[in-house]
Structures are given as C-alpha cells and as structure tokens.
Amino acid sequence: VAIDAAGVKGGEAIISGKMSSQFLSALLMAAPLAEGDVKICIKDELISAPYVALTIGLMKKFGLKVAVEGEMRGGTPSFFIANDEKYVSPGTILVEGDASSASYFLAGATITGGTMTVRGCGSESVQGDVAFANVMEQMGATVTWAPESITITRDPATRLKGVDVDCGEIPDAAMTLAVVALFAEGPTTIRNVYSWRLKETERMKAIVAECTKLGAVVEEFRDYCIIHPPKDNVLKDNVLIETYDDHRMAMAFSLAACGGVNVIINDPGCTAKTFPTYFEMLASVTQP
C-alpha cells in the first residue's frame, strides 16, 4: 500500500466496527494530528469495545480528550476529537504486561491444579483480557486478585466444568479457553467470536480442526462453537498441531500437553510476533 498525502485535513469518517476494533483505534490515535476536527462514526456495531476503551484511556494519559456519543457496548457510537487536542508527554508511563499472553499461564495452572502468579496486569488493569481469569473461576479455579497481579490455582479434587460464555470482549483469550475446554466435564460454548474468522488466520476453522485432532467433537456455527471434550478428557498422543502462521494457535495449543500427552507444534517460531520467548518461559514454569 502506497500512501501519498500532505497531512490529514480532518472531517468525518463512517466505518464498520463489526470486523475489528483495530481500524477504529488506528483512526483515533491519528486524529489529533489532523488539521481540523475529526468525527468517527460506527455504522453497525462495535466489537472488542474494551480495546477501544484502552486506546481512549491511553490517549487521555497523553493529554487528549475523546468525546464519545452513544454506547460502545451494543450500540453505534461516534467519537469526536477537536483540532485543538494535541499530544503532550506524561513524562513517565507504566506499560502493563500483555493480558492475552498471561492467559496461557493462567490456563496452565487451571488445567494442572498448580499455582501460578502473573505480574504486570491485575485488578487495576485497563486490559479487557484480564476477564479471562473470571472464566477460569467459573470453570472451577480459585483466583486471587491484586492491583498488578493475578494468582490462580485449582484443587485437584475439583473437576473443571464446561461453561457457556460470551467472549466478544476477549476474543484472543477465548482461543485459550478452547484448549481448556478439552479438560472440562461437559461441553463448553464460546460465543460471539465472529472476529476469529478475520484474524491472522481463519481461527474458527483452525480451532475446530486442531481440537478435533486431539479427540474433541466440535460444533461450528457462524460466530460461536461448542466443544465437546474427548471421552474422560483423554487427549490423543503425538498430535501435530498446525499453527497456520498464527502465534496464538501455537501458544494456546501448547497447553494440550498439560494432559500428559506429547504435542508437536508446527512452526513454533510464529510466536515471535508477540512473545518470542514463549516456549522458554513455558518451560521455566513446568515440570517434566
């Protein structure tokens, strides 16, 4: 894509919000650099609203005000940035750890019954994906919150149970849930994840295919799936997991090994996109 422009003049943009929130976040961050006022209107629905709230919150820390009209969750909001809004350095700023990446370690402890603490995101986090810990609690884990950390464990005597969850606000962490579902008693329904189909790969198809390889029966629908775990939660051994050049497929499905089976991850290097040391970190908190 080649862009030849002499700055951004400003004005009004009407965009879809039902495919990805990233387009909106990009426009919001660029808006203060425009010559005039900028108004961005969502014409249908806005998915992943917590990510947009995160963007607006971060812009506020840099001295910017974004006026929001309408409901971000379930509505058709519009966003207004006046031309006198300019970025101002806050001097120092705390960068949180990635809550999506934390989900793999929280899930590992939930599956095995170990204890895991992740630091860098907690009860005061601005990231929507910390809500993944609440889903693990629904399944049977015990969660302890601190402002900047989350600790999770599970009594081995407590069976994990399947859940029915709207994951529209945690679509990345929902991929981790798909693997935890393999170890639960009863089916798990992951709803409102049409955006899976529009990510690094067609994630709905990928998750259905790889869960099926491991022994699950998966029902696929337009924007949700139902995962029926293998009999007695016994996964197939030595399964080759295709990652589809998708970092989250590699990281999520590595957790299948928590079931005491060998798992072969094809192209593990694809995790370099967001977490190049993932497998080293995973090895550091696991026992053979």
Tab-separated table of C-alpha atoms in Angstrom:
chain	number	residue	atom	x	y	z
A	1	VAL	CA	0.000	0.000	0.000
A	2	ALA	CA	1.458	3.348	-1.026
A	3	ILE	CA	0.060	6.496	0.598
A	4	ASP	CA	0.897	9.897	-0.843
A	5	ALA	CA	-0.518	12.638	1.359
A	6	ALA	CA	0.301	16.065	2.686
A	7	GLY	CA	-1.040	15.579	6.184
A	8	VAL	CA	-4.599	14.783	7.300
A	9	LYS	CA	-7.225	17.504	6.916
A	10	GLY	CA	-9.836	16.112	9.313
A	11	GLY	CA	-13.553	15.658	8.784
A	12	GLU	CA	-15.986	12.801	9.320
A	13	ALA	CA	-15.421	9.093	8.703
A	14	ILE	CA	-18.114	6.419	8.836
A	15	ILE	CA	-16.710	2.932	9.334
A	16	SER	CA	-17.762	-0.572	10.270
A	17	GLY	CA	-16.890	-1.742	13.747
A	18	LYS	CA	-18.072	-5.340	13.454
A	19	MET	CA	-14.925	-6.755	11.845
A	20	SER	CA	-12.203	-5.425	14.126
A	21	SER	CA	-11.702	-2.627	16.641
A	22	GLN	CA	-8.171	-2.057	15.373
A	23	PHE	CA	-9.310	0.159	12.493
A	24	LEU	CA	-11.071	2.475	14.930
A	25	SER	CA	-8.131	2.558	17.341
A	26	ALA	CA	-5.780	3.494	14.495
A	27	LEU	CA	-8.006	6.378	13.401
A	28	LEU	CA	-8.407	7.602	16.969
A	29	MET	CA	-4.647	7.725	17.507
A	30	ALA	CA	-4.111	9.566	14.222
A	31	ALA	CA	-6.940	12.064	14.756
A	32	PRO	CA	-5.037	14.557	16.973
A	33	LEU	CA	-2.551	15.041	14.128
A	34	ALA	CA	-5.261	16.237	11.732
A	35	GLU	CA	-5.613	19.898	10.766
A	36	GLY	CA	-9.297	20.045	11.707
A	37	ASP	CA	-11.863	18.355	13.916
A	38	VAL	CA	-12.311	14.611	13.428
A	39	LYS	CA	-15.525	12.659	13.924
A	40	ILE	CA	-15.598	8.886	13.549
A	41	CYS	CA	-18.967	7.141	13.404
A	42	ILE	CA	-19.628	3.412	13.734
A	43	LYS	CA	-22.325	2.426	11.260
A	44	ASP	CA	-23.225	-1.029	12.582
A	45	GLU	CA	-21.798	-2.458	15.797
A	46	LEU	CA	-18.529	-2.210	17.689
A	47	ILE	CA	-16.826	-5.439	18.723
A	48	SER	CA	-13.999	-5.665	21.258
A	49	ALA	CA	-15.087	-2.442	22.955
A	50	PRO	CA	-12.570	-2.884	25.828
A	51	TYR	CA	-9.716	-2.468	23.337
A	52	VAL	CA	-11.195	0.849	22.208
A	53	ALA	CA	-11.626	1.935	25.821
A	54	LEU	CA	-7.971	1.046	26.376
A	55	THR	CA	-6.959	3.237	23.411
A	56	ILE	CA	-9.017	6.185	24.647
A	57	GLY	CA	-7.667	5.751	28.177
A	58	LEU	CA	-4.085	5.789	26.950
A	59	MET	CA	-4.742	8.872	24.808
A	60	LYS	CA	-6.098	10.577	27.931
A	61	LYS	CA	-2.784	9.954	29.677
A	62	PHE	CA	-1.145	11.872	26.844
A	63	GLY	CA	-3.399	14.873	27.428
A	64	LEU	CA	-6.108	14.119	24.862
A	65	LYS	CA	-9.866	14.190	25.239
A	66	VAL	CA	-12.030	11.927	23.087
A	67	ALA	CA	-15.740	12.715	23.304
A	68	VAL	CA	-17.898	9.604	22.952
A	69	GLU	CA	-21.560	9.733	21.974
A	70	GLY	CA	-23.673	6.599	22.352
A	71	GLU	CA	-22.932	3.241	23.939
A	72	MET	CA	-19.715	1.479	22.968
A	73	ARG	CA	-21.062	-1.884	24.092
A	74	GLY	CA	-24.001	-2.907	21.951
A	75	GLY	CA	-24.517	0.483	20.322
A	76	THR	CA	-23.412	2.556	17.345
A	77	PRO	CA	-21.143	5.114	18.999
A	78	SER	CA	-19.394	8.104	17.478
A	79	PHE	CA	-16.124	9.669	18.566
A	80	PHE	CA	-15.116	13.336	18.339
A	81	ILE	CA	-11.600	14.770	18.614
A	82	ALA	CA	-11.307	18.570	18.396
A	83	ASN	CA	-8.496	20.070	16.359
A	84	ASP	CA	-7.014	21.772	19.420
A	85	GLU	CA	-6.357	18.417	21.082
A	86	LYS	CA	-2.614	17.695	20.932
A	87	TYR	CA	-0.367	15.009	22.333
A	88	VAL	CA	1.548	16.010	25.475
A	89	SER	CA	4.097	13.660	27.025
A	90	PRO	CA	3.131	12.463	30.511
A	91	GLY	CA	6.824	12.224	31.370
A	92	THR	CA	6.652	8.631	32.580
A	93	ILE	CA	4.102	5.906	31.951
A	94	LEU	CA	3.635	2.305	33.111
A	95	VAL	CA	3.351	-0.250	30.338
A	96	GLU	CA	1.341	-3.251	31.528
A	97	GLY	CA	2.179	-6.826	30.720
A	98	ASP	CA	0.101	-8.380	27.947
A	99	ALA	CA	-3.039	-9.899	29.447
A	100	SER	CA	-3.685	-12.034	26.355
A	101	SER	CA	-0.292	-13.692	26.771
A	102	ALA	CA	-0.898	-14.103	30.506
A	103	SER	CA	-3.939	-16.249	29.681
A	104	TYR	CA	-1.760	-19.225	28.694
A	105	PHE	CA	-0.134	-19.400	32.116
A	106	LEU	CA	-3.414	-18.877	33.951
A	107	ALA	CA	-4.923	-21.665	31.866
A	108	GLY	CA	-1.978	-23.984	32.514
A	109	ALA	CA	-2.468	-23.726	36.269
A	110	THR	CA	-6.208	-24.209	35.868
A	111	ILE	CA	-5.705	-27.398	33.881
A	112	THR	CA	-2.970	-28.950	36.052
A	113	GLY	CA	-4.038	-27.756	39.501
A	114	GLY	CA	-0.753	-25.940	40.017
A	115	THR	CA	-0.419	-22.390	41.278
A	116	MET	CA	0.590	-19.528	39.008
A	117	THR	CA	1.012	-15.801	39.554
A	118	VAL	CA	1.258	-13.465	36.579
A	119	ARG	CA	2.545	-9.973	37.207
A	120	GLY	CA	2.034	-6.810	35.202
A	121	CYS	CA	-1.750	-6.971	35.000
A	122	GLY	CA	-4.320	-7.341	37.745
A	123	SER	CA	-7.439	-5.814	39.245
A	124	GLU	CA	-6.402	-2.313	38.125
A	125	SER	CA	-5.560	-3.376	34.582
A	126	VAL	CA	-7.005	-1.440	31.666
A	127	GLN	CA	-6.988	-4.579	29.500
A	128	GLY	CA	-10.199	-6.463	28.846
A	129	ASP	CA	-8.456	-9.841	28.608
A	130	VAL	CA	-7.908	-9.987	32.372
A	131	ALA	CA	-11.556	-11.117	32.418
A	132	PHE	CA	-10.243	-14.496	31.235
A	133	ALA	CA	-9.389	-15.207	34.873
A	134	ASN	CA	-13.081	-14.885	35.733
A	135	VAL	CA	-13.889	-17.556	33.146
A	136	MET	CA	-11.313	-19.876	34.718
A	137	GLU	CA	-13.012	-19.266	38.058
A	138	GLN	CA	-16.367	-20.240	36.547
A	139	MET	CA	-14.779	-23.488	35.392
A	140	GLY	CA	-13.503	-24.346	38.868
A	141	ALA	CA	-10.266	-22.443	39.522
A	142	THR	CA	-9.566	-20.239	42.522
A	143	VAL	CA	-8.476	-16.718	41.586
A	144	THR	CA	-6.800	-14.129	43.812
A	145	TRP	CA	-6.568	-10.569	42.522
A	146	ALA	CA	-4.039	-7.887	43.380
A	147	PRO	CA	-3.731	-4.471	41.711
A	148	GLU	CA	-0.894	-5.611	39.430
A	149	SER	CA	-1.054	-9.414	39.572
A	150	ILE	CA	-3.369	-12.411	39.299
A	151	THR	CA	-2.822	-15.696	41.133
A	152	ILE	CA	-4.711	-18.798	40.073
A	153	THR	CA	-4.863	-22.396	41.279
A	154	ARG	CA	-7.279	-25.323	41.423
A	155	ASP	CA	-7.889	-28.032	43.965
A	156	PRO	CA	-7.222	-31.283	42.039
A	157	ALA	CA	-10.351	-32.702	43.679
A	158	THR	CA	-12.430	-30.052	41.882
A	159	ARG	CA	-13.308	-31.087	38.351
A	160	LEU	CA	-13.279	-28.432	35.679
A	161	LYS	CA	-16.737	-27.901	34.266
A	162	GLY	CA	-17.774	-26.680	30.853
A	163	VAL	CA	-19.139	-23.156	30.533
A	164	ASP	CA	-21.209	-21.077	28.144
A	165	VAL	CA	-19.504	-17.708	27.715
A	166	ASP	CA	-19.888	-14.599	25.570
A	167	CYS	CA	-16.292	-13.936	24.553
A	168	GLY	CA	-16.951	-10.942	22.327
A	169	GLU	CA	-14.788	-8.764	24.561
A	170	ILE	CA	-11.948	-11.304	24.993
A	171	PRO	CA	-11.581	-12.902	21.534
A	172	ASP	CA	-7.830	-13.526	21.838
A	173	ALA	CA	-8.065	-15.149	25.270
A	174	ALA	CA	-11.082	-17.124	24.036
A	175	MET	CA	-8.668	-19.207	21.959
A	176	THR	CA	-7.017	-20.297	25.208
A	177	LEU	CA	-10.445	-21.208	26.570
A	178	ALA	CA	-10.922	-23.575	23.614
A	179	VAL	CA	-7.993	-25.678	24.838
A	180	VAL	CA	-9.040	-25.571	28.491
A	181	ALA	CA	-12.431	-26.874	27.313
A	182	LEU	CA	-10.729	-30.155	26.348
A	183	PHE	CA	-10.173	-30.853	30.057
A	184	ALA	CA	-13.636	-29.902	31.310
A	185	GLU	CA	-16.598	-32.033	32.266
A	186	GLY	CA	-19.310	-31.333	29.720
A	187	PRO	CA	-19.345	-29.068	26.678
A	188	THR	CA	-18.049	-25.516	26.513
A	189	THR	CA	-19.749	-22.936	24.295
A	190	ILE	CA	-17.642	-19.991	23.124
A	191	ARG	CA	-19.958	-17.292	21.784
A	192	ASN	CA	-19.699	-14.023	19.870
A	193	VAL	CA	-16.325	-14.714	18.241
A	194	TYR	CA	-17.058	-13.994	14.585
A	195	SER	CA	-13.905	-11.866	14.629
A	196	TRP	CA	-11.919	-15.129	14.841
A	197	ARG	CA	-12.635	-15.535	11.144
A	198	LEU	CA	-10.897	-12.234	10.341
A	199	LYS	CA	-7.640	-12.564	12.262
A	200	GLU	CA	-4.151	-13.846	11.373
A	201	THR	CA	-5.823	-16.988	10.076
A	202	GLU	CA	-9.408	-18.219	9.918
A	203	ARG	CA	-9.248	-19.019	13.605
A	204	MET	CA	-12.658	-20.638	13.860
A	205	LYS	CA	-11.720	-23.247	11.242
A	206	ALA	CA	-8.262	-23.666	12.774
A	207	ILE	CA	-9.565	-24.221	16.305
A	208	VAL	CA	-12.192	-26.685	15.114
A	209	ALA	CA	-9.573	-28.644	13.143
A	210	GLU	CA	-6.947	-28.834	15.878
A	211	CYS	CA	-9.369	-29.592	18.725
A	212	THR	CA	-10.799	-32.370	16.577
A	213	LYS	CA	-7.304	-33.822	16.046
A	214	LEU	CA	-6.890	-34.021	19.815
A	215	GLY	CA	-10.100	-36.031	20.152
A	216	ALA	CA	-12.807	-33.438	20.735
A	217	VAL	CA	-16.074	-33.123	18.844
A	218	VAL	CA	-16.639	-29.509	17.854
A	219	GLU	CA	-19.825	-27.966	16.510
A	220	GLU	CA	-19.107	-24.913	14.373
A	221	PHE	CA	-21.522	-22.036	13.825
A	222	ARG	CA	-21.188	-18.590	12.293
A	223	ASP	CA	-19.993	-16.794	15.400
A	224	TYR	CA	-19.693	-19.475	18.049
A	225	CYS	CA	-18.631	-23.067	18.603
A	226	ILE	CA	-19.430	-25.833	21.057
A	227	ILE	CA	-16.531	-28.011	22.175
A	228	HIS	CA	-17.315	-31.482	23.497
A	229	PRO	CA	-14.179	-32.794	25.209
A	230	PRO	CA	-12.682	-36.219	24.499
A	231	LYS	CA	-14.011	-39.168	26.494
A	232	ASP	CA	-12.683	-38.990	30.058
A	233	ASN	CA	-10.667	-35.917	28.918
A	234	VAL	CA	-8.003	-38.202	27.457
A	235	LEU	CA	-6.355	-36.421	24.545
A	236	LYS	CA	-4.742	-38.184	21.610
A	237	ASP	CA	-0.980	-38.523	21.863
A	238	ASN	CA	1.706	-37.194	19.494
A	239	VAL	CA	-0.668	-34.924	17.582
A	240	LEU	CA	0.920	-32.489	15.140
A	241	ILE	CA	-0.674	-29.081	15.694
A	242	GLU	CA	-0.768	-26.815	12.682
A	243	THR	CA	-0.307	-23.195	13.659
A	244	TYR	CA	-1.361	-21.572	10.356
A	245	ASP	CA	1.351	-18.937	10.897
A	246	ASP	CA	-0.733	-17.720	13.851
A	247	HIS	CA	1.152	-17.019	17.079
A	248	ARG	CA	-1.891	-17.583	19.273
A	249	MET	CA	-2.605	-21.007	17.794
A	250	ALA	CA	0.908	-22.110	18.759
A	251	MET	CA	0.701	-20.792	22.298
A	252	ALA	CA	-2.851	-21.912	23.058
A	253	PHE	CA	-2.433	-25.463	21.774
A	254	SER	CA	0.876	-25.989	23.571
A	255	LEU	CA	-1.330	-26.306	26.672
A	256	ALA	CA	-2.708	-29.593	25.364
A	257	ALA	CA	0.496	-31.099	26.775
A	258	CYS	CA	-0.910	-30.383	30.248
A	259	GLY	CA	-2.969	-33.522	29.665
A	260	GLY	CA	0.123	-35.701	29.897
A	261	VAL	CA	0.405	-36.280	26.153
A	262	ASN	CA	3.072	-35.290	23.680
A	263	VAL	CA	2.114	-32.423	21.407
A	264	ILE	CA	4.102	-31.371	18.353
A	265	ILE	CA	3.764	-27.673	17.471
A	266	ASN	CA	4.453	-26.943	13.815
A	267	ASP	CA	6.390	-23.693	13.243
A	268	PRO	CA	6.773	-22.645	16.894
A	269	GLY	CA	8.736	-19.615	15.727
A	270	CYS	CA	5.494	-17.914	14.728
A	271	THR	CA	5.181	-16.799	18.373
A	272	ALA	CA	7.830	-14.176	17.564
A	273	LYS	CA	5.021	-11.820	16.574
A	274	THR	CA	4.088	-11.118	20.190
A	275	PHE	CA	6.007	-13.486	22.509
A	276	PRO	CA	9.312	-14.727	21.033
A	277	THR	CA	10.405	-16.337	24.315
A	278	TYR	CA	7.085	-18.052	24.983
A	279	PHE	CA	8.325	-21.643	24.916
A	280	GLU	CA	11.339	-20.800	27.091
A	281	MET	CA	9.021	-19.112	29.569
A	282	LEU	CA	6.625	-22.060	29.496
A	283	ALA	CA	9.497	-24.482	30.134
A	284	SER	CA	10.617	-22.407	33.133
A	285	VAL	CA	7.304	-22.924	34.956
A	286	THR	CA	6.622	-26.565	34.084
A	287	GLN	CA	7.872	-29.896	35.378
A	288	PRO	CA	8.606	-32.889	33.120
